[in-house]
Amino acid sequence: MIQPQAIDPIPEETVRVARAAFPKGNLYITMRDEIGTLYKDQDLEALFPTLGCINTI
């Protein structure tokens, strides 16, 4: 079973470096800033087995 976890805030140093690296902006940074989390763990739950990993080898 999926164990939902909150996404931690982005560290200030990471924000500073990203803004310095992309002074005109970046699609992914803008998406995170304006939209936030796109999917919750529960949205993808059906894609994962209920009893743990399935070994396909």
PDB file of N, CA and C in Angstrom:
ATOM      1  N   MET A   1       0.844  -1.179   0.000  1.00  0.00           N
ATOM      2  CA  MET A   1       0.000   0.000   0.000  1.00  0.00           C
ATOM      3  C   MET A   1       0.892   1.246   0.000  1.00  0.00           C
ATOM      4  N   ILE A   2       0.500   2.225  -0.738  1.00  0.00           N
ATOM      5  CA  ILE A   2       1.257   3.469  -0.813  1.00  0.00           C
ATOM      6  C   ILE A   2       1.142   4.210   0.510  1.00  0.00           C
ATOM      7  N   GLN A   3       2.259   4.745   0.948  1.00  0.00           N
ATOM      8  CA  GLN A   3       2.304   5.557   2.157  1.00  0.00           C
ATOM      9  C   GLN A   3       2.419   7.019   1.726  1.00  0.00           C
ATOM     10  N   PRO A   4       1.306   7.749   1.686  1.00  0.00           N
ATOM     11  CA  PRO A   4       1.359   9.153   1.235  1.00  0.00           C
ATOM     12  C   PRO A   4       2.338   9.981   2.076  1.00  0.00           C
ATOM     13  N   GLN A   5       3.097  10.807   1.386  1.00  0.00           N
ATOM     14  CA  GLN A   5       4.058  11.675   2.053  1.00  0.00           C
ATOM     15  C   GLN A   5       3.919  13.093   1.513  1.00  0.00           C
ATOM     16  N   ALA A   6       4.004  14.034   2.404  1.00  0.00           N
ATOM     17  CA  ALA A   6       3.982  15.439   1.993  1.00  0.00           C
ATOM     18  C   ALA A   6       5.311  15.786   1.329  1.00  0.00           C
ATOM     19  N   ILE A   7       5.265  16.684   0.380  1.00  0.00           N
ATOM     20  CA  ILE A   7       6.488  17.139  -0.271  1.00  0.00           C
ATOM     21  C   ILE A   7       7.067  18.274   0.550  1.00  0.00           C
ATOM     22  N   ASP A   8       8.332  18.132   0.912  1.00  0.00           N
ATOM     23  CA  ASP A   8       8.999  19.164   1.700  1.00  0.00           C
ATOM     24  C   ASP A   8       9.135  20.443   0.884  1.00  0.00           C
ATOM     25  N   PRO A   9       9.191  21.579   1.572  1.00  0.00           N
ATOM     26  CA  PRO A   9       9.435  22.827   0.848  1.00  0.00           C
ATOM     27  C   PRO A   9      10.817  22.806   0.197  1.00  0.00           C
ATOM     28  N   ILE A  10      10.964  23.548  -0.870  1.00  0.00           N
ATOM     29  CA  ILE A  10      12.252  23.615  -1.567  1.00  0.00           C
ATOM     30  C   ILE A  10      13.209  24.438  -0.717  1.00  0.00           C
ATOM     31  N   PRO A  11      14.415  23.908  -0.464  1.00  0.00           N
ATOM     32  CA  PRO A  11      15.390  24.663   0.335  1.00  0.00           C
ATOM     33  C   PRO A  11      15.718  26.014  -0.315  1.00  0.00           C
ATOM     34  N   GLU A  12      15.900  27.019   0.510  1.00  0.00           N
ATOM     35  CA  GLU A  12      16.174  28.376   0.018  1.00  0.00           C
ATOM     36  C   GLU A  12      17.383  28.421  -0.911  1.00  0.00           C
ATOM     37  N   GLU A  13      18.425  27.668  -0.601  1.00  0.00           N
ATOM     38  CA  GLU A  13      19.630  27.665  -1.444  1.00  0.00           C
ATOM     39  C   GLU A  13      19.312  27.092  -2.824  1.00  0.00           C
ATOM     40  N   THR A  14      18.478  26.089  -2.883  1.00  0.00           N
ATOM     41  CA  THR A  14      18.074  25.498  -4.163  1.00  0.00           C
ATOM     42  C   THR A  14      17.294  26.519  -4.985  1.00  0.00           C
ATOM     43  N   VAL A  15      16.397  27.248  -4.343  1.00  0.00           N
ATOM     44  CA  VAL A  15      15.627  28.287  -5.030  1.00  0.00           C
ATOM     45  C   VAL A  15      16.577  29.352  -5.568  1.00  0.00           C
ATOM     46  N   ARG A  16      17.529  29.774  -4.755  1.00  0.00           N
ATOM     47  CA  ARG A  16      18.481  30.814  -5.169  1.00  0.00           C
ATOM     48  C   ARG A  16      19.292  30.363  -6.380  1.00  0.00           C
ATOM     49  N   VAL A  17      19.810  29.133  -6.334  1.00  0.00           N
ATOM     50  CA  VAL A  17      20.629  28.617  -7.430  1.00  0.00           C
ATOM     51  C   VAL A  17      19.794  28.452  -8.704  1.00  0.00           C
ATOM     52  N   ALA A  18      18.581  27.941  -8.566  1.00  0.00           N
ATOM     53  CA  ALA A  18      17.711  27.756  -9.739  1.00  0.00           C
ATOM     54  C   ALA A  18      17.390  29.094 -10.392  1.00  0.00           C
ATOM     55  N   ARG A  19      17.095  30.087  -9.592  1.00  0.00           N
ATOM     56  CA  ARG A  19      16.776  31.410 -10.149  1.00  0.00           C
ATOM     57  C   ARG A  19      18.011  32.037 -10.804  1.00  0.00           C
ATOM     58  N   ALA A  20      19.191  31.781 -10.234  1.00  0.00           N
ATOM     59  CA  ALA A  20      20.427  32.299 -10.838  1.00  0.00           C
ATOM     60  C   ALA A  20      20.723  31.573 -12.154  1.00  0.00           C
ATOM     61  N   ALA A  21      20.439  30.266 -12.191  1.00  0.00           N
ATOM     62  CA  ALA A  21      20.706  29.483 -13.396  1.00  0.00           C
ATOM     63  C   ALA A  21      19.722  29.793 -14.520  1.00  0.00           C
ATOM     64  N   PHE A  22      18.513  30.176 -14.149  1.00  0.00           N
ATOM     65  CA  PHE A  22      17.467  30.461 -15.135  1.00  0.00           C
ATOM     66  C   PHE A  22      16.843  31.829 -14.859  1.00  0.00           C
ATOM     67  N   PRO A  23      17.594  32.909 -15.100  1.00  0.00           N
ATOM     68  CA  PRO A  23      17.082  34.251 -14.774  1.00  0.00           C
ATOM     69  C   PRO A  23      15.821  34.629 -15.554  1.00  0.00           C
ATOM     70  N   LYS A  24      15.613  34.039 -16.719  1.00  0.00           N
ATOM     71  CA  LYS A  24      14.407  34.326 -17.504  1.00  0.00           C
ATOM     72  C   LYS A  24      13.281  33.355 -17.163  1.00  0.00           C
ATOM     73  N   GLY A  25      13.547  32.452 -16.251  1.00  0.00           N
ATOM     74  CA  GLY A  25      12.537  31.475 -15.861  1.00  0.00           C
ATOM     75  C   GLY A  25      12.760  30.140 -16.540  1.00  0.00           C
ATOM     76  N   ASN A  26      11.951  29.181 -16.150  1.00  0.00           N
ATOM     77  CA  ASN A  26      12.042  27.823 -16.650  1.00  0.00           C
ATOM     78  C   ASN A  26      10.648  27.210 -16.512  1.00  0.00           C
ATOM     79  N   LEU A  27      10.232  26.457 -17.502  1.00  0.00           N
ATOM     80  CA  LEU A  27       8.893  25.885 -17.506  1.00  0.00           C
ATOM     81  C   LEU A  27       8.616  25.081 -16.233  1.00  0.00           C
ATOM     82  N   TYR A  28       9.542  24.258 -15.812  1.00  0.00           N
ATOM     83  CA  TYR A  28       9.316  23.374 -14.662  1.00  0.00           C
ATOM     84  C   TYR A  28       9.277  24.139 -13.342  1.00  0.00           C
ATOM     85  N   ILE A  29      10.113  25.154 -13.241  1.00  0.00           N
ATOM     86  CA  ILE A  29      10.084  25.991 -12.044  1.00  0.00           C
ATOM     87  C   ILE A  29       8.748  26.740 -11.981  1.00  0.00           C
ATOM     88  N   THR A  30       8.321  27.278 -13.116  1.00  0.00           N
ATOM     89  CA  THR A  30       7.049  27.995 -13.168  1.00  0.00           C
ATOM     90  C   THR A  30       5.888  27.080 -12.826  1.00  0.00           C
ATOM     91  N   MET A  31       5.905  25.865 -13.362  1.00  0.00           N
ATOM     92  CA  MET A  31       4.836  24.908 -13.051  1.00  0.00           C
ATOM     93  C   MET A  31       4.758  24.642 -11.559  1.00  0.00           C
ATOM     94  N   ARG A  32       5.896  24.393 -10.926  1.00  0.00           N
ATOM     95  CA  ARG A  32       5.899  24.118  -9.483  1.00  0.00           C
ATOM     96  C   ARG A  32       5.422  25.345  -8.702  1.00  0.00           C
ATOM     97  N   ASP A  33       5.889  26.521  -9.102  1.00  0.00           N
ATOM     98  CA  ASP A  33       5.505  27.749  -8.404  1.00  0.00           C
ATOM     99  C   ASP A  33       4.014  28.048  -8.530  1.00  0.00           C
ATOM    100  N   GLU A  34       3.464  27.860  -9.720  1.00  0.00           N
ATOM    101  CA  GLU A  34       2.084  28.267  -9.965  1.00  0.00           C
ATOM    102  C   GLU A  34       1.052  27.165  -9.733  1.00  0.00           C
ATOM    103  N   ILE A  35       1.426  25.937 -10.013  1.00  0.00           N
ATOM    104  CA  ILE A  35       0.466  24.836  -9.896  1.00  0.00           C
ATOM    105  C   ILE A  35       0.670  24.041  -8.613  1.00  0.00           C
ATOM    106  N   GLY A  36       1.918  23.885  -8.212  1.00  0.00           N
ATOM    107  CA  GLY A  36       2.216  23.055  -7.047  1.00  0.00           C
ATOM    108  C   GLY A  36       2.312  21.594  -7.455  1.00  0.00           C
ATOM    109  N   THR A  37       1.925  20.720  -6.584  1.00  0.00           N
ATOM    110  CA  THR A  37       1.986  19.286  -6.841  1.00  0.00           C
ATOM    111  C   THR A  37       0.952  18.904  -7.896  1.00  0.00           C
ATOM    112  N   LEU A  38       1.394  18.180  -8.918  1.00  0.00           N
ATOM    113  CA  LEU A  38       0.482  17.786  -9.985  1.00  0.00           C
ATOM    114  C   LEU A  38      -0.313  16.531  -9.631  1.00  0.00           C
ATOM    115  N   TYR A  39       0.332  15.582  -8.973  1.00  0.00           N
ATOM    116  CA  TYR A  39      -0.317  14.324  -8.633  1.00  0.00           C
ATOM    117  C   TYR A  39      -0.110  14.003  -7.172  1.00  0.00           C
ATOM    118  N   LYS A  40      -1.115  13.439  -6.556  1.00  0.00           N
ATOM    119  CA  LYS A  40      -0.993  12.927  -5.192  1.00  0.00           C
ATOM    120  C   LYS A  40      -0.685  11.444  -5.289  1.00  0.00           C
ATOM    121  N   ASP A  41      -0.062  10.886  -4.269  1.00  0.00           N
ATOM    122  CA  ASP A  41       0.259   9.461  -4.271  1.00  0.00           C
ATOM    123  C   ASP A  41      -0.970   8.620  -4.590  1.00  0.00           C
ATOM    124  N   GLN A  42      -2.111   8.982  -4.038  1.00  0.00           N
ATOM    125  CA  GLN A  42      -3.330   8.207  -4.229  1.00  0.00           C
ATOM    126  C   GLN A  42      -3.769   8.192  -5.697  1.00  0.00           C
ATOM    127  N   ASP A  43      -3.411   9.236  -6.466  1.00  0.00           N
ATOM    128  CA  ASP A  43      -3.781   9.295  -7.874  1.00  0.00           C
ATOM    129  C   ASP A  43      -3.107   8.191  -8.684  1.00  0.00           C
ATOM    130  N   LEU A  44      -1.960   7.728  -8.218  1.00  0.00           N
ATOM    131  CA  LEU A  44      -1.180   6.733  -8.947  1.00  0.00           C
ATOM    132  C   LEU A  44      -1.230   5.353  -8.298  1.00  0.00           C
ATOM    133  N   GLU A  45      -1.999   5.218  -7.256  1.00  0.00           N
ATOM    134  CA  GLU A  45      -2.039   3.981  -6.475  1.00  0.00           C
ATOM    135  C   GLU A  45      -2.354   2.751  -7.322  1.00  0.00           C
ATOM    136  N   ALA A  46      -3.233   2.872  -8.288  1.00  0.00           N
ATOM    137  CA  ALA A  46      -3.623   1.726  -9.107  1.00  0.00           C
ATOM    138  C   ALA A  46      -2.475   1.197  -9.968  1.00  0.00           C
ATOM    139  N   LEU A  47      -1.422   1.993 -10.150  1.00  0.00           N
ATOM    140  CA  LEU A  47      -0.290   1.570 -10.975  1.00  0.00           C
ATOM    141  C   LEU A  47       0.691   0.680 -10.234  1.00  0.00           C
ATOM    142  N   PHE A  48       0.540   0.549  -8.924  1.00  0.00           N
ATOM    143  CA  PHE A  48       1.490  -0.202  -8.119  1.00  0.00           C
ATOM    144  C   PHE A  48       0.828  -1.420  -7.488  1.00  0.00           C
ATOM    145  N   PRO A  49       1.594  -2.505  -7.329  1.00  0.00           N
ATOM    146  CA  PRO A  49       1.034  -3.709  -6.716  1.00  0.00           C
ATOM    147  C   PRO A  49       0.691  -3.461  -5.247  1.00  0.00           C
ATOM    148  N   THR A  50      -0.280  -4.194  -4.730  1.00  0.00           N
ATOM    149  CA  THR A  50      -0.696  -4.008  -3.350  1.00  0.00           C
ATOM    150  C   THR A  50       0.187  -4.778  -2.366  1.00  0.00           C
ATOM    151  N   LEU A  51       0.920  -5.772  -2.835  1.00  0.00           N
ATOM    152  CA  LEU A  51       1.727  -6.601  -1.949  1.00  0.00           C
ATOM    153  C   LEU A  51       3.221  -6.351  -2.064  1.00  0.00           C
ATOM    154  N   GLY A  52       3.630  -5.238  -2.599  1.00  0.00           N
ATOM    155  CA  GLY A  52       5.040  -4.930  -2.728  1.00  0.00           C
ATOM    156  C   GLY A  52       5.513  -5.116  -4.159  1.00  0.00           C
ATOM    157  N   CYS A  53       6.813  -5.118  -4.333  1.00  0.00           N
ATOM    158  CA  CYS A  53       7.402  -5.199  -5.671  1.00  0.00           C
ATOM    159  C   CYS A  53       7.189  -6.574  -6.287  1.00  0.00           C
ATOM    160  N   ILE A  54       7.003  -6.570  -7.588  1.00  0.00           N
ATOM    161  CA  ILE A  54       6.919  -7.807  -8.344  1.00  0.00           C
ATOM    162  C   ILE A  54       8.218  -7.931  -9.113  1.00  0.00           C
ATOM    163  N   ASN A  55       8.916  -9.022  -8.899  1.00  0.00           N
ATOM    164  CA  ASN A  55      10.193  -9.248  -9.590  1.00  0.00           C
ATOM    165  C   ASN A  55       9.909  -9.763 -10.989  1.00  0.00           C
ATOM    166  N   THR A  56      10.351  -9.047 -12.001  1.00  0.00           N
ATOM    167  CA  THR A  56      10.057  -9.431 -13.383  1.00  0.00           C
ATOM    168  C   THR A  56      11.224 -10.121 -14.052  1.00  0.00           C
ATOM    169  N   ILE A  57      12.273 -10.376 -13.301  1.00  0.00           N
ATOM    170  CA  ILE A  57      13.445 -11.044 -13.903  1.00  0.00           C
ATOM    171  C   ILE A  57      13.281 -12.542 -13.841  1.00  0.00           C
TER     172      ILE A  57
END
